[in-house]
Coordinates of C-alpha atoms and ligand atoms in Angstrom, one line a residue:
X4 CA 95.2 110.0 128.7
X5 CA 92.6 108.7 126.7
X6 CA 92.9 105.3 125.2
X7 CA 94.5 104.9 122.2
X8 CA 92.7 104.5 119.0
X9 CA 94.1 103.0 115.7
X10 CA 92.9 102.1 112.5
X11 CA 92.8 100.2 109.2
X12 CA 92.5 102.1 106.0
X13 CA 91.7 100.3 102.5
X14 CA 88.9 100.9 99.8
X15 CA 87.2 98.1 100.1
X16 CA 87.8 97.2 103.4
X17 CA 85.3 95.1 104.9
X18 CA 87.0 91.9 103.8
X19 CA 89.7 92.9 106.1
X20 CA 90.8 90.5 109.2
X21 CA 92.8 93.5 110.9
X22 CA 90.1 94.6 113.0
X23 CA 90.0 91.0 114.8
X24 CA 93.4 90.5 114.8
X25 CA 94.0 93.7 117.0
X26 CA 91.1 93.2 118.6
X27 CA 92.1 89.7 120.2
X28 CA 95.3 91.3 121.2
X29 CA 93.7 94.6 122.8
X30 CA 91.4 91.8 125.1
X31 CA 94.2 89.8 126.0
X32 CA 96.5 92.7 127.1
X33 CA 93.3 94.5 128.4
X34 CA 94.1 97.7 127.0
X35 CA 91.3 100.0 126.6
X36 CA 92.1 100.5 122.9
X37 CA 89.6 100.4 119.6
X38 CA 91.1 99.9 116.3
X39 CA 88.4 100.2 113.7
X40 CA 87.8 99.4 110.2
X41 CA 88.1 102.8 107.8
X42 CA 86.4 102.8 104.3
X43 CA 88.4 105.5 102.2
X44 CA 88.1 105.5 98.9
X45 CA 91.2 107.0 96.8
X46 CA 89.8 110.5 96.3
X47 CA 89.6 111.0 99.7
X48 CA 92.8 109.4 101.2
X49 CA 95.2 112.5 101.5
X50 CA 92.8 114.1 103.4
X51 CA 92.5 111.2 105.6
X52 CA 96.3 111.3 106.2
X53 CA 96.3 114.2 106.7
X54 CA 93.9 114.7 109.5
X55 CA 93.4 111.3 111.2
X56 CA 95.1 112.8 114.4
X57 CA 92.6 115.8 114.7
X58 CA 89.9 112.7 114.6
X59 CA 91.8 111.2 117.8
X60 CA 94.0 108.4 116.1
X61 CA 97.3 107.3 117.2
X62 CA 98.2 105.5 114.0
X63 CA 96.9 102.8 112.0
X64 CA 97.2 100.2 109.2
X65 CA 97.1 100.7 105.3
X66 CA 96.1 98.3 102.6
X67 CA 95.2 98.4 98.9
X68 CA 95.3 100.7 97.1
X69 CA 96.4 103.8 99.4
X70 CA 100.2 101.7 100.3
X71 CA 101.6 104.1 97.7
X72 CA 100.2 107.2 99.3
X73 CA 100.3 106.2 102.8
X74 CA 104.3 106.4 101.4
X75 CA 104.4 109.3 100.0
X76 CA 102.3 111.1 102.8
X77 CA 104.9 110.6 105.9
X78 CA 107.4 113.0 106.6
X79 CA 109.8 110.3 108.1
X80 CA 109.8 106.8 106.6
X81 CA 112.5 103.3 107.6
X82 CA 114.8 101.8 105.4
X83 CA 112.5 99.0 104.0
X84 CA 109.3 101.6 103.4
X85 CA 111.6 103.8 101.2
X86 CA 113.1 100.6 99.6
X87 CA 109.5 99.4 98.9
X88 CA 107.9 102.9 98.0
X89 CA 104.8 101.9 99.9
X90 CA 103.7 101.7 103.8
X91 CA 101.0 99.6 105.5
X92 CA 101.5 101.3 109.0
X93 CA 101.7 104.7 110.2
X94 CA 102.2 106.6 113.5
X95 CA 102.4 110.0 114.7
X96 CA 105.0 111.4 116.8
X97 CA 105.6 114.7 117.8
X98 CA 103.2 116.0 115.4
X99 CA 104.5 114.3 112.2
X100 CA 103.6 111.5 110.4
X101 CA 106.0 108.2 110.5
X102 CA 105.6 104.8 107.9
X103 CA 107.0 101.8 108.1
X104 CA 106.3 98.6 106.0
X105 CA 106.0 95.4 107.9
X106 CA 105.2 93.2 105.2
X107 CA 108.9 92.3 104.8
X108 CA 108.9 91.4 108.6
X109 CA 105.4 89.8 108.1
X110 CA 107.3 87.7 105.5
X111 CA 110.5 86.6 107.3
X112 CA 109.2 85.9 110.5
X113 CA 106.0 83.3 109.2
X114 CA 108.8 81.6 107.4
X115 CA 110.9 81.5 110.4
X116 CA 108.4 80.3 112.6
X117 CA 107.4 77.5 110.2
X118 CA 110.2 76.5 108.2
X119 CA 113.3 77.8 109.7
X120 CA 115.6 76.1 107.0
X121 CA 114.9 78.9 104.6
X122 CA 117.7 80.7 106.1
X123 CA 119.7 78.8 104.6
X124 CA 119.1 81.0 101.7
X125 CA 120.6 79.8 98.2
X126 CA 118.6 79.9 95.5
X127 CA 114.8 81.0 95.0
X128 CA 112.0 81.4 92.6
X129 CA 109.8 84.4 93.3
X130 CA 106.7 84.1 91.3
X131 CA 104.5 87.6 90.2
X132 CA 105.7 90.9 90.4
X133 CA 102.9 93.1 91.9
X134 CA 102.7 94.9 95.4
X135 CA 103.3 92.3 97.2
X136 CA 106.3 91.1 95.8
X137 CA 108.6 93.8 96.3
X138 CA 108.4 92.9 99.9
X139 CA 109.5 89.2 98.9
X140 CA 112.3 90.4 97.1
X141 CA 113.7 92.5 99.9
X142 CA 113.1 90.2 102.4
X143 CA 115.1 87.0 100.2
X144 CA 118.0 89.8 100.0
X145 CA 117.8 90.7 103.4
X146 CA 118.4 86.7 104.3
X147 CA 121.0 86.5 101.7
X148 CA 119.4 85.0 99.0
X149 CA 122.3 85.0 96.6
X150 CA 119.8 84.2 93.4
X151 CA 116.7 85.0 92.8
X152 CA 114.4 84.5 89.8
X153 CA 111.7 87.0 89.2
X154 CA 109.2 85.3 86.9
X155 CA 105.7 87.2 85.8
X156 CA 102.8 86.4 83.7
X157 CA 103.3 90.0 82.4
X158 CA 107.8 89.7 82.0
X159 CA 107.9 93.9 81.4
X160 CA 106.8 94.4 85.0
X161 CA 109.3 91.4 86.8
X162 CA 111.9 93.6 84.5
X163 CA 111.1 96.6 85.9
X164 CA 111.6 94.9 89.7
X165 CA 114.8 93.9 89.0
X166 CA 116.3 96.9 87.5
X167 CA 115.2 98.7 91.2
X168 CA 116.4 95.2 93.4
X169 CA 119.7 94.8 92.1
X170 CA 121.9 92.2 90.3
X171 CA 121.1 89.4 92.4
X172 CA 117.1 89.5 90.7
X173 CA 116.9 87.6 87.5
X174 CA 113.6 88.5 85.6
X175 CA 111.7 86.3 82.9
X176 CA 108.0 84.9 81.8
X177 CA 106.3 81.6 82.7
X178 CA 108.5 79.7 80.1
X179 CA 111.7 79.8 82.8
X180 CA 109.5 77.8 85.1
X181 CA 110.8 74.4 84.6
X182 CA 114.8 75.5 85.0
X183 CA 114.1 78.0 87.7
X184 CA 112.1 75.4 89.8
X185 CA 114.5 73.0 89.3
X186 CA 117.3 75.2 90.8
X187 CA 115.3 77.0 93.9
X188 CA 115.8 76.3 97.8
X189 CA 112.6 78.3 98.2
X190 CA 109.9 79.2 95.9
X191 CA 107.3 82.2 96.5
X192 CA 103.7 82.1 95.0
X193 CA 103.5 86.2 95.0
X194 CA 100.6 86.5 92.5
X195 CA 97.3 86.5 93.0
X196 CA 96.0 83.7 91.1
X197 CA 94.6 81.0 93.2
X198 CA 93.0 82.9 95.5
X199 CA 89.3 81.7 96.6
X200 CA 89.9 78.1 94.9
X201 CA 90.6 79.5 91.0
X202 CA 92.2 77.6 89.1
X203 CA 95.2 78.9 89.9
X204 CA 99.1 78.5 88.6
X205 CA 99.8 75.5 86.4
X206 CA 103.5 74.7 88.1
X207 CA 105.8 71.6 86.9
X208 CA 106.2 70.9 90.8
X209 CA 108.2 67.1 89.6
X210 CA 110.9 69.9 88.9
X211 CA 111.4 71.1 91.8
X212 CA 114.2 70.3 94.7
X213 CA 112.3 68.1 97.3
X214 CA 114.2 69.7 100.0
X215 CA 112.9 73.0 98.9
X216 CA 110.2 75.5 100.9
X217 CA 107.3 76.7 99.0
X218 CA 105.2 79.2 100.0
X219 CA 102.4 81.4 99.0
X220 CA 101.1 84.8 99.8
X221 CA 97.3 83.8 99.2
X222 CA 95.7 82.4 102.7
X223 CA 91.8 81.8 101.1
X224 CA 91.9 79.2 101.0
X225 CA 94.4 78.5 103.3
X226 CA 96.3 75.2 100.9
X227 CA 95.7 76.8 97.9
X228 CA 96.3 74.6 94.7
X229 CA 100.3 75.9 94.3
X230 CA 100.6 74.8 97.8
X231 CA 98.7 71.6 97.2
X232 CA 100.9 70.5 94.4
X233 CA 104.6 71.6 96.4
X234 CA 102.9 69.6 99.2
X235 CA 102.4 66.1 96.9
X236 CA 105.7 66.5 95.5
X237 CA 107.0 66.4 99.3
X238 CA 108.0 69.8 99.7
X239 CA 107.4 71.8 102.9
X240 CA 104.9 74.1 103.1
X241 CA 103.8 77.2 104.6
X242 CA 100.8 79.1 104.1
X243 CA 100.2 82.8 103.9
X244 CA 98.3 83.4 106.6
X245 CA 101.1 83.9 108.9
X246 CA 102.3 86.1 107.2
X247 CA 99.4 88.4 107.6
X248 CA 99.4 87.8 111.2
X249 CA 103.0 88.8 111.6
X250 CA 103.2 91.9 109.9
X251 CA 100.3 93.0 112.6
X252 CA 102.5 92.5 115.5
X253 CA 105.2 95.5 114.9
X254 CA 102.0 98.0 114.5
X255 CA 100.4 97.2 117.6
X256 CA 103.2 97.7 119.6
X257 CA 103.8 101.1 118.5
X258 CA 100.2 102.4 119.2
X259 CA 99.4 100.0 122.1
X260 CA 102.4 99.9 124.0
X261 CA 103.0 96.0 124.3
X262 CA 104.3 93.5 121.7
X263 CA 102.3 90.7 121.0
X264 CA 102.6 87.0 120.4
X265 CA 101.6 85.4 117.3
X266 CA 100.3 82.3 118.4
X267 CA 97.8 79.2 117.5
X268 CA 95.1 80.9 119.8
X269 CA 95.0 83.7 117.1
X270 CA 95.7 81.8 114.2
X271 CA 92.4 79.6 115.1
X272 CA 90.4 82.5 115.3
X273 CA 91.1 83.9 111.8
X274 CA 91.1 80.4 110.5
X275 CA 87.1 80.0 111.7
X276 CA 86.7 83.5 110.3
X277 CA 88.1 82.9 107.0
X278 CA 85.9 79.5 107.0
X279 CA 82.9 81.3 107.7
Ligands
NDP19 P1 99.0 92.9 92.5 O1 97.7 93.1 91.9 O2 99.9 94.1 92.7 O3 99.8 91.8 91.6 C1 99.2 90.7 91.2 C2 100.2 89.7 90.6 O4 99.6 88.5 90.3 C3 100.9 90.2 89.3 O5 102.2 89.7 89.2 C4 100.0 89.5 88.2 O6 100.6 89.3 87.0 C5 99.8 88.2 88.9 N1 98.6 87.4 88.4 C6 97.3 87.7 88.7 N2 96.5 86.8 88.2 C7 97.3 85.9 87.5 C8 97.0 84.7 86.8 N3 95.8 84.2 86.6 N4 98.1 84.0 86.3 C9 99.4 84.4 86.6 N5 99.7 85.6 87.2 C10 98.6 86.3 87.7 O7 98.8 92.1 93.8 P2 99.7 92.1 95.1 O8 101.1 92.0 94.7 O9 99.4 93.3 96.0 O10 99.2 90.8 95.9 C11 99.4 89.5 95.4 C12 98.7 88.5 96.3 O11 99.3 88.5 97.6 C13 97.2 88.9 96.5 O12 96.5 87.7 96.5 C14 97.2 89.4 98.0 O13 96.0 89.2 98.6 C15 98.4 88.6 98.6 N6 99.0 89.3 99.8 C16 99.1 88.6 100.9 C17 99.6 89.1 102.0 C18 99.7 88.3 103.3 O14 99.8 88.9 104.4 N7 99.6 87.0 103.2 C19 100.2 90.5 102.0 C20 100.1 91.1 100.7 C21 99.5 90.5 99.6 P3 100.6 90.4 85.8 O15 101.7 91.4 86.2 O16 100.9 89.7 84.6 O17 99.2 91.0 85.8

């Protein structure tokens, strides 16, 4: 058998950390696998799917934009890729193409290694209401978050989220901050502001439940500003790059046969990378 080969798909892509990520794990396993970047821009991603096994692939990541297609592409999808409308890893088997999304497990299991009291569930504050935070939302329902509020820049979009999540999502704008802070266990920076040392959100942290979690999706820079201000306030925090590293783990098994440790080898290596 020939060794396995897997990829990462996204328009851009170069910015992506995939590539070493799997690439640590194929040399510590030594398994004779590549998994390579793959630029694809959006007119040309159904043909992509539709052919990467002629062009010797096993399976392989998906990132912005084509999570939507990579979705609606597969002829089997889980639970939580159907619940999210959108997959960021794919496999074939027995000819047909399988999604999955492990952003939710990415998710769950960096909080779980860092701050294990979120399980606790209660109340939280989920903050934006792209991509990304659907996977938020049906992780905090999967661990039994009894409330949740939903609150976007744009409140139309966090509306639209919780008509599709259920009762248990509250939506709103930026002026619930203050009360919703002040009654979350956990609180979720899902937006994208922040990122690469911007400004970022402007959040009344002395609000907030000192005993609370706060975490954000953003990992460059690694304490963004949100965190920054949870962390003075005394919070705990967690960053997002575990995340990222987690929701690798589940991929890898499937095209490489073994599943792998996230641990602070790895995490030091895509911490240098990110610095660099
Ligand atoms: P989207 O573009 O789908 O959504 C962006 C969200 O950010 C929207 O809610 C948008 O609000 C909000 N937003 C953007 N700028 C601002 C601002 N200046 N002030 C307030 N709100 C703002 O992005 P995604 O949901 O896909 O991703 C969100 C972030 O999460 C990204 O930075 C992404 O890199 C990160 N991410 C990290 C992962 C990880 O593994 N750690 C995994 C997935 C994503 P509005 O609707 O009003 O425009």
């Amino acid at each position: 058998m020939s060794a396995p080969k897997a990829f990462v798909v996204g328009w851009p892509i170069a910015h992506s950390r995939s590539p070493l990520i799997h690439g640590f794990w194929l040399k510590r396993h030594g398994i004779e696998g590549t998994y390579v970047a793959e630029a694809v821009p959006p007119d040309a991603i159904d043909a992509f799917l539709r052919c990467f096994g002629e062009r010797g692939y096993v399976g392989g990541n998906v990132t912005l934009p084509h999570k939507e297609a990579a979705f609606r592409s597969a002829a089997e999808s889980t639970e939580v890729a159907r619940k999210l409308e959108a997959a960021n890893t794919l496999w074939l088997e027995d000819g047909r193409l399988h999604a999955d999304n492990t952003d939710v497990h990415g998710f769950a299991a960096n909080l779980d290694e860092r701050a294990s009291k979120w399980r606790k569930g209660g109340s939280a504050l989920v903050i934006g209401a792209g991509g990304a935070s659907r996977a938020v939302l049906w992780a905090l329902i999967d661990a039994g978050f009894g409330k949740i509020a939903l609150l976007n820049r744009t409140p139309a979009r966090a509306e639209e989220l919780a008509r599709h999540f259920g009762r248990s999502v509250e939506a709103g704008g930026f002026e619930r901050l203050t009360e919703a802070l002040g009654e979350a266990d956990l609180v979720v920076n899902a937006t994208s502001a922040g990122l690469l040392d911007e400004a970022g959100l402007v959040i009344p942290w002395n609000a907030a439940k000192t005993s609370a979690v706060a975490t954000d999706l953003v990992y460059v820079p690694l304490v963004t500003p949100f965190l920054e201000g949870a962390r003075e306030e005394g919070l705990t925090i967690v960053d997002g790059l575990g995340m990222l590293l987690h929701q690798a783990v589940p991929g890898f098994e499937r095209w490489f046969g073994i599943r792998p440790i996230v641990d602070d080898e790895l995490r030091a290596l895509v911490v240098a990378d990110l610095a660099r």
